[in-house]
mmCIF file of C-alpha atoms and ligand atoms in Angstrom:
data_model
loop_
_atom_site.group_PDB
_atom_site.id
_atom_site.type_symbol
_atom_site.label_atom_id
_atom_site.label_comp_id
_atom_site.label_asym_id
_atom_site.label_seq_id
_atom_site.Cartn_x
_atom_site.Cartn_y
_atom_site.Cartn_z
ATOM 1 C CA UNK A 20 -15.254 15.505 3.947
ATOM 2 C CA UNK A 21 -13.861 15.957 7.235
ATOM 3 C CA UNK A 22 -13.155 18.993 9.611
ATOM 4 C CA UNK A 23 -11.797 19.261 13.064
ATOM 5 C CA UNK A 24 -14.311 21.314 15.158
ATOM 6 C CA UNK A 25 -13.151 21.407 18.799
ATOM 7 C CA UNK A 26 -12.599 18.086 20.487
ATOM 8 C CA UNK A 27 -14.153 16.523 17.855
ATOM 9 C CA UNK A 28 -14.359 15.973 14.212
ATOM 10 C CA UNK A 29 -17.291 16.126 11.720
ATOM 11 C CA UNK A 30 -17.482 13.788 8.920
ATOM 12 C CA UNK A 31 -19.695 14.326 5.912
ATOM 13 C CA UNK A 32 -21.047 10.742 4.514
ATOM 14 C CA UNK A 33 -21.565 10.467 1.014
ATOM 15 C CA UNK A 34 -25.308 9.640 1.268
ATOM 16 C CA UNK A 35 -25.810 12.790 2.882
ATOM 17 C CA UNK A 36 -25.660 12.439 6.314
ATOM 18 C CA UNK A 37 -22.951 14.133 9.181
ATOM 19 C CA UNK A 38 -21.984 12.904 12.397
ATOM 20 C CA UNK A 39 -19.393 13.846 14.762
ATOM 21 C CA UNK A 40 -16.308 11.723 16.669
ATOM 22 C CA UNK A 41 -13.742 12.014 19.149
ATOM 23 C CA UNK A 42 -11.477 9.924 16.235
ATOM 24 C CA UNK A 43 -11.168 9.318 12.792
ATOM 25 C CA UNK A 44 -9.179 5.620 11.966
ATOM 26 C CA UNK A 45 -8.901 5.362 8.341
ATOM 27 C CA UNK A 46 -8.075 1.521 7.588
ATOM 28 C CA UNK A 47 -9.324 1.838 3.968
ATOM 29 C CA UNK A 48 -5.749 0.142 2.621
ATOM 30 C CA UNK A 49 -3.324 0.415 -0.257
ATOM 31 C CA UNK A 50 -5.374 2.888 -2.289
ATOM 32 C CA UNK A 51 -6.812 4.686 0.992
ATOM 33 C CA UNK A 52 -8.771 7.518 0.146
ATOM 34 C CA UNK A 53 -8.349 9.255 3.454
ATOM 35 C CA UNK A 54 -4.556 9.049 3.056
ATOM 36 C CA UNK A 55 -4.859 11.367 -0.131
ATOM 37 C CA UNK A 56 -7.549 13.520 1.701
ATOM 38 C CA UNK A 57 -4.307 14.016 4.930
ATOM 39 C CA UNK A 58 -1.634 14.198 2.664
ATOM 40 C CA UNK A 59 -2.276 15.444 -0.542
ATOM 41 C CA UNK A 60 1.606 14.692 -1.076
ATOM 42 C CA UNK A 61 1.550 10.937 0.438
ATOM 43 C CA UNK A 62 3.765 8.401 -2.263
ATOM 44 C CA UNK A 63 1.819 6.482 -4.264
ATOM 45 C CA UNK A 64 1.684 2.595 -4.209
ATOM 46 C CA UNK A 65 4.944 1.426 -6.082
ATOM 47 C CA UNK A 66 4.589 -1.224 -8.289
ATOM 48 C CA UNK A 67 7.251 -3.720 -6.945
ATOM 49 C CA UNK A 68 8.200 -5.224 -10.583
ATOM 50 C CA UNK A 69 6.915 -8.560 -9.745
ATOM 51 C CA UNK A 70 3.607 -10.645 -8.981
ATOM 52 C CA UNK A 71 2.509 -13.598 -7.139
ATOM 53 C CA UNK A 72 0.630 -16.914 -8.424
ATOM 54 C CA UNK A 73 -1.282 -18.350 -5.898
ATOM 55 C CA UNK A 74 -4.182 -21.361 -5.438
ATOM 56 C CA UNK A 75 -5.398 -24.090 -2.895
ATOM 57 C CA UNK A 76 -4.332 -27.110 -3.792
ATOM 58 C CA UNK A 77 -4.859 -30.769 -1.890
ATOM 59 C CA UNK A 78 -2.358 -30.882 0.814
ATOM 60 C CA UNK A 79 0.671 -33.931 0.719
ATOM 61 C CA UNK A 80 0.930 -35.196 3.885
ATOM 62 C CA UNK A 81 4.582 -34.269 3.544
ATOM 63 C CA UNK A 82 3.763 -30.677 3.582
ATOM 64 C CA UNK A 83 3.200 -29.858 7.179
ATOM 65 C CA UNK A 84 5.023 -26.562 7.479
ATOM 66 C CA UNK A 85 5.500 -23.351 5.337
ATOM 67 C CA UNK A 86 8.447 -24.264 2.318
ATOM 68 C CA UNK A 87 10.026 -22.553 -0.416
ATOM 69 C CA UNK A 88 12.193 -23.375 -3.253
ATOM 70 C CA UNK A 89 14.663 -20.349 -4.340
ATOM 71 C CA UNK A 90 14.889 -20.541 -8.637
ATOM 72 C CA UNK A 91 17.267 -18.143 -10.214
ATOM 73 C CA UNK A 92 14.190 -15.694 -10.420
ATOM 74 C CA UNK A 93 11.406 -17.750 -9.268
ATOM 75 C CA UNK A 94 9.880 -18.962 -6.602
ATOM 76 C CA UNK A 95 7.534 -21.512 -5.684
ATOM 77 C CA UNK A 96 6.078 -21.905 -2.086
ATOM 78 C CA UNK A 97 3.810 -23.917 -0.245
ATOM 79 C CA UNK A 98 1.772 -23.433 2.926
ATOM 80 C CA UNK A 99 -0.658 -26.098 4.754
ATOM 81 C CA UNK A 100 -3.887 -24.239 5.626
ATOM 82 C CA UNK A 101 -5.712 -26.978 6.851
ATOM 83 C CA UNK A 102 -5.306 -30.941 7.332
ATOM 84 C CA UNK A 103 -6.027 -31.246 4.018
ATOM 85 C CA UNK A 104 -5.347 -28.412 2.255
ATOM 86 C CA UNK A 105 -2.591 -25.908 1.351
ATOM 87 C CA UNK A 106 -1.692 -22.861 -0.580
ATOM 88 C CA UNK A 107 0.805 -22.514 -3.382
ATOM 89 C CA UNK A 108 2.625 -19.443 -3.842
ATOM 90 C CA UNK A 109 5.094 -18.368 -7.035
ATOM 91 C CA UNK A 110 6.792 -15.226 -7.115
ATOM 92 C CA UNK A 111 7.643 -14.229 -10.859
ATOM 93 C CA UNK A 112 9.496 -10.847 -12.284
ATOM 94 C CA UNK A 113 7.013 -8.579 -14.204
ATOM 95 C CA UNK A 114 8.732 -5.710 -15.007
ATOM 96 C CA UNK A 115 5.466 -4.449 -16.839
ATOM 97 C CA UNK A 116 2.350 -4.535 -14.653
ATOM 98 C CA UNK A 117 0.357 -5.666 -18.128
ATOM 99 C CA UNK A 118 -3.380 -7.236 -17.847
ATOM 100 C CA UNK A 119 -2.962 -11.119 -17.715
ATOM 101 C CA UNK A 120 -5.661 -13.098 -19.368
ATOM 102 C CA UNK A 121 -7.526 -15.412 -16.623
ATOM 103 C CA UNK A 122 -7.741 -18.029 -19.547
ATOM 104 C CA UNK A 123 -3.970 -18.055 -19.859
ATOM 105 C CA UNK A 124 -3.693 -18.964 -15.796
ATOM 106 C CA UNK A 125 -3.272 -22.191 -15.625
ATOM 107 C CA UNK A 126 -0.929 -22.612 -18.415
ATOM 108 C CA UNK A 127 1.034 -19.700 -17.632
ATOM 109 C CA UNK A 128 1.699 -20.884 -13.983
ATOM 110 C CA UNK A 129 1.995 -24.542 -14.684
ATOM 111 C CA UNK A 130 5.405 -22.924 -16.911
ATOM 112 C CA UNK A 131 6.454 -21.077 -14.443
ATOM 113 C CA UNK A 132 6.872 -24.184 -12.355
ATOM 114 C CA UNK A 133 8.661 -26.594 -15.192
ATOM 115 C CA UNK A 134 11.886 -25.706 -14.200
ATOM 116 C CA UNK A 135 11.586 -27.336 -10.478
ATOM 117 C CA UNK A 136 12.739 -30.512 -9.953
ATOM 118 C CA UNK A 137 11.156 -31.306 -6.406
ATOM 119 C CA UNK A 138 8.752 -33.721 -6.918
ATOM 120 C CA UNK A 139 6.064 -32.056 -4.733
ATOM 121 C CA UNK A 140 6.093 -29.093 -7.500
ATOM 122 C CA UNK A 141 5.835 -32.067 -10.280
ATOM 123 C CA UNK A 142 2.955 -33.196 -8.160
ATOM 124 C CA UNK A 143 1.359 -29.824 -8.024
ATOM 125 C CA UNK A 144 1.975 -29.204 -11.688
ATOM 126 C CA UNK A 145 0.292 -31.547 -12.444
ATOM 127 C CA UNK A 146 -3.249 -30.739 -10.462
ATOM 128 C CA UNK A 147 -3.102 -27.495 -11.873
ATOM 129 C CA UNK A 148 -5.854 -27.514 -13.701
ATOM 130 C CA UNK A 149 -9.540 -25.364 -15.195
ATOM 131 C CA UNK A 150 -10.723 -26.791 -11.650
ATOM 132 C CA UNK A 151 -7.655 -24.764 -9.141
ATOM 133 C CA UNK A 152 -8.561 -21.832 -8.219
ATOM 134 C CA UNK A 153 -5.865 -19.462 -9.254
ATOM 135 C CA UNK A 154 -5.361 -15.900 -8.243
ATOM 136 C CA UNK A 155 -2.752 -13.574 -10.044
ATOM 137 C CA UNK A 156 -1.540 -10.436 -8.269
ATOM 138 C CA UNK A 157 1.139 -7.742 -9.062
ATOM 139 C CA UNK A 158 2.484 -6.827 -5.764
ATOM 140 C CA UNK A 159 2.548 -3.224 -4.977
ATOM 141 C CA UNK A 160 3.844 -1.411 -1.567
ATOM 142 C CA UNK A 161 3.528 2.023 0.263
ATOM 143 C CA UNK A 162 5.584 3.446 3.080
ATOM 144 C CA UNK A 163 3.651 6.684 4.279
ATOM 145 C CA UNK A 164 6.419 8.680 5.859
ATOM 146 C CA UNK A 165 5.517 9.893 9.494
ATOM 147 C CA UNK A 166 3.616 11.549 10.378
ATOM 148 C CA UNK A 167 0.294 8.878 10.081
ATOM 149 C CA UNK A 168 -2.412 11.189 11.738
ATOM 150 C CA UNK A 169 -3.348 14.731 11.446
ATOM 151 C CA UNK A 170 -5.628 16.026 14.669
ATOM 152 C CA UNK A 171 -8.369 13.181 15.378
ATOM 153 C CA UNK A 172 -7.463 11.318 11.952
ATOM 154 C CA UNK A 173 -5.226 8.241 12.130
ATOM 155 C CA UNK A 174 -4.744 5.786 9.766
ATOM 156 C CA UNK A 175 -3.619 2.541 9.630
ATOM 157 C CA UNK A 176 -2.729 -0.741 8.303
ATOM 158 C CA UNK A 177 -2.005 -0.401 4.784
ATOM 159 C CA UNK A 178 -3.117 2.582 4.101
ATOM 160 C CA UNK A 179 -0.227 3.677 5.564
ATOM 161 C CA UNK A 180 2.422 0.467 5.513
ATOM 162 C CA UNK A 181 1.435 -1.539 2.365
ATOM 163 C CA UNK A 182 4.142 -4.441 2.442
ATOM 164 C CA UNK A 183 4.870 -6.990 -0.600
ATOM 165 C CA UNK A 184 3.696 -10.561 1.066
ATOM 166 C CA UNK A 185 7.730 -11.907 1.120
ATOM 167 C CA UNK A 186 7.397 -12.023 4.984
ATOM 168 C CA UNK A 187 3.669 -12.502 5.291
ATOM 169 C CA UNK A 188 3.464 -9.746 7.225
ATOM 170 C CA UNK A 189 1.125 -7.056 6.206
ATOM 171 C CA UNK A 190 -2.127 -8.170 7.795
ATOM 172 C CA UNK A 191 -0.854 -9.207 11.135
ATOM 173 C CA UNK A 192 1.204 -5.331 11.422
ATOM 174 C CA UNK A 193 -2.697 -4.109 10.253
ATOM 175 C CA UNK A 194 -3.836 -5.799 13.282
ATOM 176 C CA UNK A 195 -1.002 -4.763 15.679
ATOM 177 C CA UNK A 196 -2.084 -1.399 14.913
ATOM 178 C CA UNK A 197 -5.458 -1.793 16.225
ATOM 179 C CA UNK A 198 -4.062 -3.521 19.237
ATOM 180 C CA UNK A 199 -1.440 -1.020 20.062
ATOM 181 C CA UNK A 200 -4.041 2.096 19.211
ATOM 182 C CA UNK A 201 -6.500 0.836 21.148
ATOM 183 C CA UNK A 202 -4.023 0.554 24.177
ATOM 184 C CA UNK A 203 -2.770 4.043 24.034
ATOM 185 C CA UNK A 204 -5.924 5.474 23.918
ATOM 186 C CA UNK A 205 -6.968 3.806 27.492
ATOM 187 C CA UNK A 206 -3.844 4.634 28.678
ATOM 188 C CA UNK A 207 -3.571 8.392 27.747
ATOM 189 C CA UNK A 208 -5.293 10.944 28.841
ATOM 190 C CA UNK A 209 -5.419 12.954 25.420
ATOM 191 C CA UNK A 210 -6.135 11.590 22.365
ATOM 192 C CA UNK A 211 -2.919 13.608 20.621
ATOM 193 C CA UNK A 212 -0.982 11.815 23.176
ATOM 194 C CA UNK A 213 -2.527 8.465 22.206
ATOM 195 C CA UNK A 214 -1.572 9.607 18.614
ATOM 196 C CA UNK A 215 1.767 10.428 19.255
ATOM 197 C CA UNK A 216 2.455 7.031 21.464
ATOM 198 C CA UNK A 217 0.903 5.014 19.172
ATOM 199 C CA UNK A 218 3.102 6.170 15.884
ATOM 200 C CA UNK A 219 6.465 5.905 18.054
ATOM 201 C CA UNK A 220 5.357 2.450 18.923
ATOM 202 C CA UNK A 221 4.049 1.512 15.160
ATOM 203 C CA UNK A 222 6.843 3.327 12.731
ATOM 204 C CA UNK A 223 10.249 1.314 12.799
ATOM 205 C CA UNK A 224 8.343 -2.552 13.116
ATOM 206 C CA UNK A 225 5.974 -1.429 10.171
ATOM 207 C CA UNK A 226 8.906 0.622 8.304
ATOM 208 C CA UNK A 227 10.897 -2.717 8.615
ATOM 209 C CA UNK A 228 8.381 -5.164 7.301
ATOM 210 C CA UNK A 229 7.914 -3.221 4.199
ATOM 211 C CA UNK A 230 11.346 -2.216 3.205
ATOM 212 C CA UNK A 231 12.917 -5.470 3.910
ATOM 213 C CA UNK A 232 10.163 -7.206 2.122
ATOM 214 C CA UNK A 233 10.513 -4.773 -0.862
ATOM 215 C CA UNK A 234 14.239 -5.860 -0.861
ATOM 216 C CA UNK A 235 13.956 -9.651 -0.736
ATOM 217 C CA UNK A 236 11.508 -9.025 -3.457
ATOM 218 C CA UNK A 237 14.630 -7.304 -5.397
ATOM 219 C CA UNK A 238 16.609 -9.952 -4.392
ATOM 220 C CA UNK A 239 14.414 -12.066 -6.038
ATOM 221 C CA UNK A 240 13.989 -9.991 -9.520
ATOM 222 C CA UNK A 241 17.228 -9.440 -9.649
ATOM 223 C CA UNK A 242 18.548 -13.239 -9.526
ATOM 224 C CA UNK A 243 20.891 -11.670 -6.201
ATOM 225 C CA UNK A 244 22.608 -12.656 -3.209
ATOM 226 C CA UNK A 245 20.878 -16.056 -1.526
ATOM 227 C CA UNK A 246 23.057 -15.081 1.279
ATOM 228 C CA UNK A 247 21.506 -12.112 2.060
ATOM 229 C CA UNK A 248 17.704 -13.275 1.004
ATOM 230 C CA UNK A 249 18.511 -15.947 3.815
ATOM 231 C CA UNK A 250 19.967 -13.070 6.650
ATOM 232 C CA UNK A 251 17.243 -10.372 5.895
ATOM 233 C CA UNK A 252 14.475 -13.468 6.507
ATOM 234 C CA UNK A 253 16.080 -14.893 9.444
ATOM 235 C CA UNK A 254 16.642 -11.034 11.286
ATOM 236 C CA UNK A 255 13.193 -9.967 10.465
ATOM 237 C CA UNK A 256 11.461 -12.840 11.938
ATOM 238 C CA UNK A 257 13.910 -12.577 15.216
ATOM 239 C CA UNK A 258 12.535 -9.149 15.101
ATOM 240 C CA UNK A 259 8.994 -9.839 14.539
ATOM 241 C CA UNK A 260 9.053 -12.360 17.889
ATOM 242 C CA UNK A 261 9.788 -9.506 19.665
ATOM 243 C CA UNK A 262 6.601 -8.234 21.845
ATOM 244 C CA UNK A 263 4.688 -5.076 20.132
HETATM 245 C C1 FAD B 310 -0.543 -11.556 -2.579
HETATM 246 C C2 FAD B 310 -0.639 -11.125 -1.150
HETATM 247 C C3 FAD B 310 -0.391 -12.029 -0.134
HETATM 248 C C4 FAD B 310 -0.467 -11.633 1.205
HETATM 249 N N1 FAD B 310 -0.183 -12.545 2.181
HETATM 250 C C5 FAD B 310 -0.214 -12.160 3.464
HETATM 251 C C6 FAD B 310 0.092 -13.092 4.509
HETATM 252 O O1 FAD B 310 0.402 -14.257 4.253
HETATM 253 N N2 FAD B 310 0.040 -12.659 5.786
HETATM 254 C C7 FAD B 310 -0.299 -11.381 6.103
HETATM 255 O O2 FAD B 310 -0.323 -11.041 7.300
HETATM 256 N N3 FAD B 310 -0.599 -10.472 5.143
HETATM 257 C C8 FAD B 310 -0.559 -10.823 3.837
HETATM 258 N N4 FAD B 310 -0.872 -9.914 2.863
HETATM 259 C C9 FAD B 310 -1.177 -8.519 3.225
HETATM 260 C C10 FAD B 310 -2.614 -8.304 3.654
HETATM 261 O O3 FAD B 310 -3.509 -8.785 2.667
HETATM 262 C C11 FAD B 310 -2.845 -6.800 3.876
HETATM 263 O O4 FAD B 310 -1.768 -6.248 4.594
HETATM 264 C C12 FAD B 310 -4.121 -6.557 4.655
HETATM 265 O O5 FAD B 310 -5.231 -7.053 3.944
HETATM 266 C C13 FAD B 310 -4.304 -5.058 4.924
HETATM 267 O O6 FAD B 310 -5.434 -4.888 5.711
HETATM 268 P P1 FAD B 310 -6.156 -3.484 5.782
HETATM 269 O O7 FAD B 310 -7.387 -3.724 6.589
HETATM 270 O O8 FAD B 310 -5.211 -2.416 6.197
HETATM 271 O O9 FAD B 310 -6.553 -3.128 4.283
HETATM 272 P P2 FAD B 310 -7.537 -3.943 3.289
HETATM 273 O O10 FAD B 310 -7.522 -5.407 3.559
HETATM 274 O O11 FAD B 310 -7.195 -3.466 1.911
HETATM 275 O O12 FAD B 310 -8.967 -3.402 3.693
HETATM 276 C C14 FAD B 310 -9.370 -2.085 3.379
HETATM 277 C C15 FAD B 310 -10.876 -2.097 3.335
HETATM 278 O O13 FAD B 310 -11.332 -0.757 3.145
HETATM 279 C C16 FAD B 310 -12.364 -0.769 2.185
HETATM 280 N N5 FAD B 310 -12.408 0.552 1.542
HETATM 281 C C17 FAD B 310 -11.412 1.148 0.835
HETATM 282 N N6 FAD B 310 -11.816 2.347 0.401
HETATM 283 C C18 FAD B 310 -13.086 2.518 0.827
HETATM 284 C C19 FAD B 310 -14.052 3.576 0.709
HETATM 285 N N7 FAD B 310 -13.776 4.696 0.043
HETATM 286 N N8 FAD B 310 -15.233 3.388 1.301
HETATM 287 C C20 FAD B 310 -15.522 2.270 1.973
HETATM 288 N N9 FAD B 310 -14.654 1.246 2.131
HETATM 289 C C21 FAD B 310 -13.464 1.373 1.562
HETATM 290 C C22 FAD B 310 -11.984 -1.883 1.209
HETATM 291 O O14 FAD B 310 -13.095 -2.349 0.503
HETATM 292 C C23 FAD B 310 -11.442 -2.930 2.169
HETATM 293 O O15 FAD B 310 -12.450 -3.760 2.670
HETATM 294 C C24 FAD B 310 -0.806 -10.286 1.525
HETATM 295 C C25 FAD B 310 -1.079 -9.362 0.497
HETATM 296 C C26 FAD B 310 -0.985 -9.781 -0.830
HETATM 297 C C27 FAD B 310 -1.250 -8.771 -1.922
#
């Protein structure tokens, strides 16, 4: 529980104890339980319709920078993480967010990938195996609409701007937020005016990672416009050069 008293707020602890602050940051993402304690009325994390394959895989020495290959519905990525490693992502549609057996992974994404003809992706089909270590994830999102603080509670990161990964975005905006926080609270005098600053700086970079992500995810899904998957990419990373 929490409750402003004064300049400060007290915070019950659930093994008993209470302490008090100058500020609350709740960073407790997508399902943030201090969002629903602020705003009983917050959305909800949307289900986006579609989930993401991914694994670490031995790295070609052909791969040395992020690619993607755009299928009618699917698609296939891969990202070097190291000299010899990389990650593969593939988007699929799922409009039902049903459980997926772990023992049906590897099969499951090794079909998803039969329909590439790039013969990296042969390659990689082929390694997938019991041994890759596979991760499955329906891809959710939240946009908290302003404001994201009540008093001496602000949250951030995803529990209040929970993107789909399409511009692999949503940590670095988490940790923009902590930048930019902490730099309006040494540089105002009052922490509402630290609050305020720090929202008007935050809102329309985070608001634009996670609705343009949720529509090149639609784009996706929806087998649409390559032309426009290709603009909204290209403008949001202009955008995201820009200085915070
Ligand atoms: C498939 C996928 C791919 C992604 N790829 C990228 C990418 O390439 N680049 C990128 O920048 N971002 C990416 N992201 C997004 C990134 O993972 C998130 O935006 C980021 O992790 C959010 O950080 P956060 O600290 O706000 O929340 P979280 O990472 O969710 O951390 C919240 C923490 O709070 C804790 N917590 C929650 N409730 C409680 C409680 N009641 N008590 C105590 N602790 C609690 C949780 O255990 C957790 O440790 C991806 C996300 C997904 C799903």
């Amino acid at each position: 529980a929490l409750r402003e008293i004064g300049d400060e707020v007290e915070v019950d602890f659930t093994d008993g104890q209470t302490r008090r602050y100058d500020l609350v940051i709740g960073a407790d993402g997508l399902y943030s339980k201090l969002r629903t304690h602020l705003f009983p009325n917050a959305p909800k994390p949307r289900y986006s319709g579609q989930a993401v394959w991914r694994a670490i895989l031995p790295r070609p020495a052909e791969i040395t920078t992020c690619t993607m290959w755009m299928g009618p519905q699917i698609k296939p990525g891969v990202n070097p993480v190291s000299k010899d490693e990389m990650y593969l992502f593939v988007t699929e549609p799922r409009p039902v967010n049903d459980h997926v057996d772990p023992a049906t992974f590897v099969a499951r994404l090794r079909g998803l990938l039969e329909d590439f003809s790039a013969p990296v992706l042969k390659t990689i089909r082929d390694q997938l195996d019991d041994n890759a270590r596979i991760i499955f994830r329906p891809l959710e999102g939240l946009l908290l609409p302003r404001p994201w603080y009540q008093g001496r509670v602000v949250l951030i990161g995803d529990a209040v701007h929970a993107t789909t990964p399409h511009l692999a975005s949503g940590a670095c905006i988490g940790i923009e937020d902590a930048l930019v926080l902490a730099d309006e609270l040494a540089r105002n005098g009052t922490v509402a005016l630290a609050l305020s600053a720090f929202e008007e700086r935050r809102w329309e970079r985070c608001r634009m990672v996670v609705e343009n992500s949720a529509r090149l995810g639609e784009i996706e899904v929806g087998g649409g416009d390559k032309d426009e998957h290709s603009r909204i990419m290209r403008e949001s990373h202009a955008a995201l050069v820009q200085p915070i």
